[in-house]
């Protein structure tokens, strides 16, 4: 059976916001380069679109973390299932996430990159759900702040479904 999905953020609005974020990042890192760390799989669409809007040199690498299983509530135990391959030392790392919920994933990853002696570490997320925060994380770039609802599309899934929707929507329960 297919679920009914209500559009929260249409495609055009997401594209416009990503352009703004790309401009902001390009200005902030003028004269430098950035190392985008895409947290798979949810952030893949966002990272690719964002990378295209950044005008300073960009390196791109990928990570897979897990904490969720197939449920919708964070277990708090974040594990790295696939690590980046390019060297991190001395780089301006920007960790790119699809959504910050409890904050556990980004808090863990910030620590990991600090230990690897990145020159700087900033966090960038397409969506922020501040109501659900369990750990404090300093997020430098936020696409949209959204209410506490489970969203899908533009990379975000519900049990691996709906990642390919070109917009962000809420599954009707
Ligand atoms: P955190 O560690 O709790 O901040 O979790 C972040 C991760 O949880 C994201 O990368 C998503 O994979 C997943 N997540 C949190 N909220 C949602 C949602 O509303 N829809 C889909 N995935 C979500
Ligand atoms: Mg995810």
Short mmCIF file of N, CA, C and O and ligand atoms in Angstrom, two decimals, residues 39-40 42-43 65 67-68 72-74 78 97-106 127 129 132-134 146 149-152 156-158 163, ligand 1:
data_model
loop_
_atom_site.label_atom_id
_atom_site.label_comp_id
_atom_site.label_asym_id
_atom_site.label_seq_id
_atom_site.Cartn_x
_atom_site.Cartn_y
_atom_site.Cartn_z
N UNK A 39 27.26 12.42 4.60
CA UNK A 39 26.83 11.30 5.43
C UNK A 39 25.74 10.54 4.66
O UNK A 39 24.62 11.02 4.51
N UNK A 40 26.17 9.39 4.13
CA UNK A 40 25.25 8.60 3.31
C UNK A 40 24.19 7.93 4.18
O UNK A 40 24.43 7.69 5.35
N UNK A 42 21.33 9.52 3.30
CA UNK A 42 20.36 10.61 3.27
C UNK A 42 20.85 11.92 2.69
O UNK A 42 20.09 12.65 2.06
N UNK A 43 22.15 12.24 2.88
CA UNK A 43 22.64 13.55 2.48
C UNK A 43 23.15 13.59 1.04
O UNK A 43 23.71 14.59 0.60
N UNK A 65 27.00 6.04 8.63
CA UNK A 65 26.89 5.83 10.07
C UNK A 65 25.59 5.09 10.33
O UNK A 65 24.71 5.06 9.47
N UNK A 67 22.62 4.31 13.55
CA UNK A 67 22.16 4.38 14.93
C UNK A 67 20.69 4.04 14.98
O UNK A 67 20.13 3.80 16.03
N UNK A 68 20.07 3.96 13.81
CA UNK A 68 18.61 3.90 13.78
C UNK A 68 17.95 2.55 13.61
O UNK A 68 16.81 2.37 13.99
N UNK A 72 12.22 4.86 13.87
CA UNK A 72 12.26 6.29 13.61
C UNK A 72 12.80 7.06 14.82
O UNK A 72 12.76 8.26 14.87
N UNK A 73 13.34 6.33 15.82
CA UNK A 73 13.88 7.00 16.99
C UNK A 73 15.36 6.63 17.14
O UNK A 73 15.73 5.47 17.05
N UNK A 74 16.19 7.66 17.35
CA UNK A 74 17.64 7.43 17.45
C UNK A 74 17.96 6.55 18.65
O UNK A 74 17.42 6.73 19.73
N UNK A 78 26.05 5.79 17.92
CA UNK A 78 26.39 6.04 16.52
C UNK A 78 27.64 5.28 16.13
O UNK A 78 28.68 5.41 16.77
N UNK A 97 24.94 16.79 6.41
CA UNK A 97 23.89 15.86 6.85
C UNK A 97 22.56 16.20 6.19
O UNK A 97 22.35 17.33 5.77
N UNK A 98 21.70 15.23 6.15
CA UNK A 98 20.34 15.49 5.65
C UNK A 98 19.50 16.18 6.72
O UNK A 98 18.81 17.15 6.45
N UNK A 99 19.60 15.68 7.95
CA UNK A 99 18.75 16.23 9.02
C UNK A 99 19.43 16.03 10.37
O UNK A 99 20.12 15.03 10.58
N UNK A 100 19.27 16.99 11.24
CA UNK A 100 19.74 16.82 12.62
C UNK A 100 18.53 16.66 13.50
O UNK A 100 17.63 17.50 13.53
N UNK A 101 18.54 15.56 14.21
CA UNK A 101 17.40 15.18 15.02
C UNK A 101 17.87 15.20 16.47
O UNK A 101 17.89 16.25 17.11
N UNK A 102 18.34 14.09 16.99
CA UNK A 102 18.87 14.06 18.36
C UNK A 102 20.19 14.83 18.45
O UNK A 102 20.54 15.34 19.51
N UNK A 103 20.94 14.88 17.35
CA UNK A 103 22.26 15.51 17.35
C UNK A 103 23.38 14.50 17.58
O UNK A 103 24.56 14.85 17.48
N UNK A 104 23.02 13.27 17.87
CA UNK A 104 24.04 12.26 18.19
C UNK A 104 25.03 12.02 17.04
O UNK A 104 26.23 11.92 17.28
N UNK A 105 24.51 11.94 15.82
CA UNK A 105 25.39 11.64 14.69
C UNK A 105 26.44 12.74 14.53
O UNK A 105 27.64 12.46 14.48
N UNK A 106 25.99 14.00 14.47
CA UNK A 106 26.94 15.08 14.23
C UNK A 106 27.88 15.30 15.41
O UNK A 106 29.05 15.63 15.21
N UNK A 127 18.19 20.00 6.89
CA UNK A 127 17.05 20.20 7.78
C UNK A 127 17.48 20.13 9.24
O UNK A 127 18.36 19.34 9.60
N UNK A 129 15.73 19.74 13.14
CA UNK A 129 14.55 19.54 13.99
C UNK A 129 14.96 19.83 15.43
O UNK A 129 15.25 18.91 16.19
N UNK A 132 13.92 18.06 18.97
CA UNK A 132 14.29 16.69 19.35
C UNK A 132 15.72 16.56 19.84
O UNK A 132 16.21 15.44 20.07
N UNK A 133 16.40 17.67 20.02
CA UNK A 133 17.81 17.62 20.36
C UNK A 133 18.08 16.97 21.71
O UNK A 133 17.44 17.29 22.70
N UNK A 134 19.03 16.02 21.74
CA UNK A 134 19.47 15.40 23.00
C UNK A 134 20.86 15.88 23.37
O UNK A 134 21.21 15.94 24.54
N UNK A 146 12.64 22.78 10.77
CA UNK A 146 11.29 22.20 10.59
C UNK A 146 10.72 21.72 11.93
O UNK A 146 11.47 21.45 12.87
N UNK A 149 8.33 16.50 12.92
CA UNK A 149 7.55 15.55 12.15
C UNK A 149 8.52 14.69 11.38
O UNK A 149 9.61 15.14 11.04
N UNK A 150 8.14 13.45 11.10
CA UNK A 150 9.04 12.58 10.35
C UNK A 150 8.90 12.87 8.87
O UNK A 150 7.84 12.73 8.29
N UNK A 151 10.00 13.32 8.27
CA UNK A 151 9.95 13.74 6.87
C UNK A 151 10.70 12.77 5.96
O UNK A 151 11.59 12.03 6.41
N UNK A 152 10.31 12.78 4.70
CA UNK A 152 10.95 11.92 3.70
C UNK A 152 11.20 12.72 2.43
O UNK A 152 10.68 13.82 2.25
N UNK A 156 15.97 11.60 2.16
CA UNK A 156 15.52 11.04 3.45
C UNK A 156 14.53 9.90 3.22
O UNK A 156 13.66 9.99 2.36
N UNK A 157 14.68 8.88 4.04
CA UNK A 157 13.86 7.69 3.83
C UNK A 157 12.96 7.36 5.01
O UNK A 157 13.18 7.83 6.13
N UNK A 158 11.99 6.54 4.71
CA UNK A 158 11.23 5.85 5.75
C UNK A 158 11.35 4.39 5.39
O UNK A 158 10.79 3.96 4.39
N UNK A 163 13.37 8.04 -0.79
CA UNK A 163 14.57 8.87 -0.92
C UNK A 163 14.57 9.66 -2.22
O UNK A 163 15.13 10.74 -2.30
P1 LIG B 1 20.51 12.19 14.85
O1 LIG B 1 21.76 11.44 15.14
O2 LIG B 1 19.39 11.78 15.78
O3 LIG B 1 20.66 13.69 14.78
O4 LIG B 1 19.98 11.61 13.51
C1 LIG B 1 20.22 12.04 12.28
C2 LIG B 1 19.80 10.96 11.30
O5 LIG B 1 18.52 10.42 11.64
C3 LIG B 1 19.62 11.54 9.94
O6 LIG B 1 20.80 11.46 9.19
C4 LIG B 1 18.51 10.70 9.35
O7 LIG B 1 19.03 9.58 8.70
C5 LIG B 1 17.70 10.19 10.51
N1 LIG B 1 16.45 10.97 10.67
C6 LIG B 1 16.13 11.80 11.69
N2 LIG B 1 14.92 12.37 11.52
C7 LIG B 1 14.47 11.89 10.34
C8 LIG B 1 13.26 12.15 9.58
O8 LIG B 1 12.37 12.94 9.93
N3 LIG B 1 13.16 11.48 8.41
C9 LIG B 1 14.11 10.62 7.94
N4 LIG B 1 15.25 10.37 8.61
C10 LIG B 1 15.43 11.00 9.80
#
